CSV table of N, CA and C in Angstrom, one decimal:
chain,number,residue,atom,x,y,z
D,1,MET,N,29.8,28.0,-0.4
D,1,MET,CA,29.2,29.2,-1.1
D,1,MET,C,30.3,30.0,-1.8
D,2,LYS,N,31.5,30.1,-1.2
D,2,LYS,CA,32.5,30.9,-1.8
D,2,LYS,C,33.0,30.3,-3.1
D,3,SER,N,33.0,29.0,-3.2
D,3,SER,CA,33.5,28.4,-4.4
D,3,SER,C,32.5,28.7,-5.6
D,4,VAL,N,31.2,28.7,-5.2
D,4,VAL,CA,30.2,28.9,-6.2
D,4,VAL,C,30.3,30.4,-6.7
D,5,ILE,N,30.5,31.3,-5.8
D,5,ILE,CA,30.6,32.7,-6.2
D,5,ILE,C,31.9,32.9,-7.1
D,6,ASP,N,33.0,32.3,-6.7
D,6,ASP,CA,34.2,32.4,-7.5
D,6,ASP,C,34.1,31.7,-8.8
D,7,LYS,N,33.5,30.5,-8.9
D,7,LYS,CA,33.3,29.8,-10.2
D,7,LYS,C,32.5,30.6,-11.2
D,8,ARG,N,31.5,31.3,-10.6
D,8,ARG,CA,30.6,32.1,-11.5
D,8,ARG,C,31.1,33.5,-11.8
D,9,GLY,N,32.3,33.8,-11.2
D,9,GLY,CA,32.9,35.1,-11.5
D,9,GLY,C,32.1,36.3,-10.9
D,10,LEU,N,31.3,36.0,-9.9
D,10,LEU,CA,30.5,37.0,-9.2
D,10,LEU,C,31.4,37.8,-8.2
D,11,LYS,N,31.1,39.1,-8.1
D,11,LYS,CA,31.7,39.9,-7.0
D,11,LYS,C,30.9,39.7,-5.7
D,12,GLN,N,31.7,39.6,-4.6
D,12,GLN,CA,31.1,39.4,-3.3
D,12,GLN,C,30.1,40.6,-3.0
D,13,ASN,N,30.5,41.8,-3.4
D,13,ASN,CA,29.6,43.0,-3.2
D,13,ASN,C,28.3,42.8,-3.8
D,14,TYR,N,28.3,42.3,-5.1
D,14,TYR,CA,27.1,42.1,-5.8
D,14,TYR,C,26.2,41.0,-5.1
D,15,VAL,N,26.8,39.9,-4.7
D,15,VAL,CA,26.1,38.8,-4.1
D,15,VAL,C,25.5,39.3,-2.7
D,16,ALA,N,26.3,40.0,-2.0
D,16,ALA,CA,25.8,40.5,-0.7
D,16,ALA,C,24.6,41.5,-0.9
D,17,ARG,N,24.7,42.4,-1.9
D,17,ARG,CA,23.6,43.3,-2.1
D,17,ARG,C,22.3,42.5,-2.5
D,18,GLU,N,22.5,41.5,-3.4
D,18,GLU,CA,21.3,40.7,-3.8
D,18,GLU,C,20.7,39.9,-2.7
D,19,ILE,N,21.5,39.5,-1.8
D,19,ILE,CA,21.0,38.7,-0.6
D,19,ILE,C,20.4,39.7,0.4
D,20,GLY,N,20.9,40.9,0.4
D,20,GLY,CA,20.3,41.9,1.4
D,20,GLY,C,21.1,42.0,2.6
D,21,ILE,N,22.4,41.8,2.5
D,21,ILE,CA,23.4,41.9,3.6
D,21,ILE,C,24.5,42.8,3.2
D,22,THR,N,25.3,43.2,4.2
D,22,THR,CA,26.5,44.0,3.8
D,22,THR,C,27.6,43.1,3.3
D,23,PRO,N,28.5,43.6,2.5
D,23,PRO,CA,29.7,42.8,2.0
D,23,PRO,C,30.5,42.3,3.2
D,24,ASN,N,30.6,43.1,4.3
D,24,ASN,CA,31.4,42.7,5.4
D,24,ASN,C,30.8,41.5,6.1
D,25,TYR,N,29.4,41.5,6.2
D,25,TYR,CA,28.7,40.4,6.8
D,25,TYR,C,28.9,39.1,5.9
D,26,LEU,N,28.8,39.2,4.6
D,26,LEU,CA,29.1,38.1,3.7
D,26,LEU,C,30.5,37.6,3.9
D,27,GLY,N,31.5,38.5,3.9
D,27,GLY,CA,32.9,38.1,4.1
D,27,GLY,C,33.1,37.3,5.4
D,28,GLN,N,32.4,37.7,6.5
D,28,GLN,CA,32.5,37.0,7.7
D,28,GLN,C,31.9,35.6,7.6
D,29,ILE,N,30.8,35.4,6.9
D,29,ILE,CA,30.2,34.1,6.6
D,29,ILE,C,31.2,33.3,5.8
D,30,LEU,N,31.7,33.8,4.8
D,30,LEU,CA,32.6,33.1,3.9
D,30,LEU,C,33.9,32.7,4.5
D,31,ASN,N,34.3,33.5,5.5
D,31,ASN,CA,35.6,33.2,6.2
D,31,ASN,C,35.4,32.3,7.4
D,32,GLY,N,34.1,32.0,7.7
D,32,GLY,CA,33.8,31.1,8.8
D,32,GLY,C,33.7,31.8,10.2
D,33,ASN,N,33.7,33.2,10.2
D,33,ASN,CA,33.7,33.9,11.4
D,33,ASN,C,32.3,34.2,11.9
D,34,ARG,N,31.3,33.9,11.1
D,34,ARG,CA,29.9,34.1,11.4
D,34,ARG,C,29.1,32.9,10.9
D,35,LYS,N,28.1,32.5,11.7
D,35,LYS,CA,27.2,31.4,11.2
D,35,LYS,C,26.2,31.9,10.2
D,36,LEU,N,25.8,31.1,9.3
D,36,LEU,CA,24.8,31.4,8.3
D,36,LEU,C,23.5,31.3,8.9
D,37,SER,N,22.7,32.4,8.9
D,37,SER,CA,21.3,32.3,9.5
D,37,SER,C,20.4,31.7,8.5
D,38,ALA,N,19.3,31.2,8.9
D,38,ALA,CA,18.3,30.6,8.0
D,38,ALA,C,17.8,31.6,7.0
D,39,ASP,N,17.5,32.8,7.4
D,39,ASP,CA,17.1,33.8,6.4
D,39,ASP,C,18.1,34.1,5.3
D,40,VAL,N,19.3,34.2,5.7
D,40,VAL,CA,20.4,34.5,4.7
D,40,VAL,C,20.6,33.3,3.9
D,41,ALA,N,20.5,32.1,4.4
D,41,ALA,CA,20.7,30.8,3.6
D,41,ALA,C,19.6,30.7,2.6
D,42,ILE,N,18.3,31.1,2.9
D,42,ILE,CA,17.2,31.0,2.0
D,42,ILE,C,17.4,32.0,0.9
D,43,LYS,N,17.8,33.2,1.2
D,43,LYS,CA,18.0,34.2,0.2
D,43,LYS,C,19.2,33.9,-0.7
D,44,ALA,N,20.3,33.4,-0.1
D,44,ALA,CA,21.5,33.0,-0.9
D,44,ALA,C,21.2,31.9,-1.9
D,45,ALA,N,20.4,30.9,-1.4
D,45,ALA,CA,20.0,29.8,-2.3
D,45,ALA,C,19.2,30.4,-3.5
D,46,GLN,N,18.3,31.4,-3.3
D,46,GLN,CA,17.5,32.0,-4.4
D,46,GLN,C,18.5,32.8,-5.3
D,47,VAL,N,19.3,33.6,-4.7
D,47,VAL,CA,20.2,34.4,-5.5
D,47,VAL,C,21.2,33.6,-6.4
D,48,LEU,N,21.7,32.5,-5.8
D,48,LEU,CA,22.7,31.7,-6.5
D,48,LEU,C,22.1,30.6,-7.3
D,49,GLY,N,20.8,30.4,-7.1
D,49,GLY,CA,20.1,29.3,-7.8
D,49,GLY,C,20.5,27.9,-7.4
D,50,LEU,N,20.7,27.8,-6.1
D,50,LEU,CA,21.2,26.5,-5.5
D,50,LEU,C,20.1,25.9,-4.6
D,51,PRO,N,20.1,24.6,-4.4
D,51,PRO,CA,19.1,24.0,-3.5
D,51,PRO,C,19.4,24.5,-2.0
D,52,LEU,N,18.4,24.7,-1.3
D,52,LEU,CA,18.6,25.2,0.1
D,52,LEU,C,19.4,24.2,0.9
D,53,ASP,N,19.3,22.9,0.7
D,53,ASP,CA,20.0,21.9,1.5
D,53,ASP,C,21.5,22.1,1.4
D,54,VAL,N,22.0,22.7,0.4
D,54,VAL,CA,23.5,23.0,0.3
D,54,VAL,C,23.9,23.9,1.4
D,55,PHE,N,23.1,24.9,1.7
D,55,PHE,CA,23.4,25.8,2.8
D,55,PHE,C,23.1,25.3,4.2
D,56,LEU,N,22.1,24.4,4.3
D,56,LEU,CA,21.8,23.9,5.6
D,56,LEU,C,22.9,23.0,6.1
D,57,ASN,N,23.7,22.4,5.3
D,57,ASN,CA,24.8,21.6,5.7
D,57,ASN,C,26.0,22.5,6.2
D,58,LEU,N,26.0,23.8,5.8
D,58,LEU,CA,27.0,24.7,6.2
D,58,LEU,C,26.8,25.4,7.5
D,59,SER,N,25.5,25.5,7.9
D,59,SER,CA,25.2,26.3,9.1
D,59,SER,C,25.4,25.6,10.4
């Protein structure tokens, strides 16, 4: 997910707000310190326009 955010030139704060989580929470997910929940994966797929299965392989 981090590579997609970086490639698109998106700010993590923006992505976190659109997903409905805090920037800190997103940072923990991106750094591997927190598992990606199903709810967050679904919302992230919608926000980033990616298929859900991309995120299911990460959780």
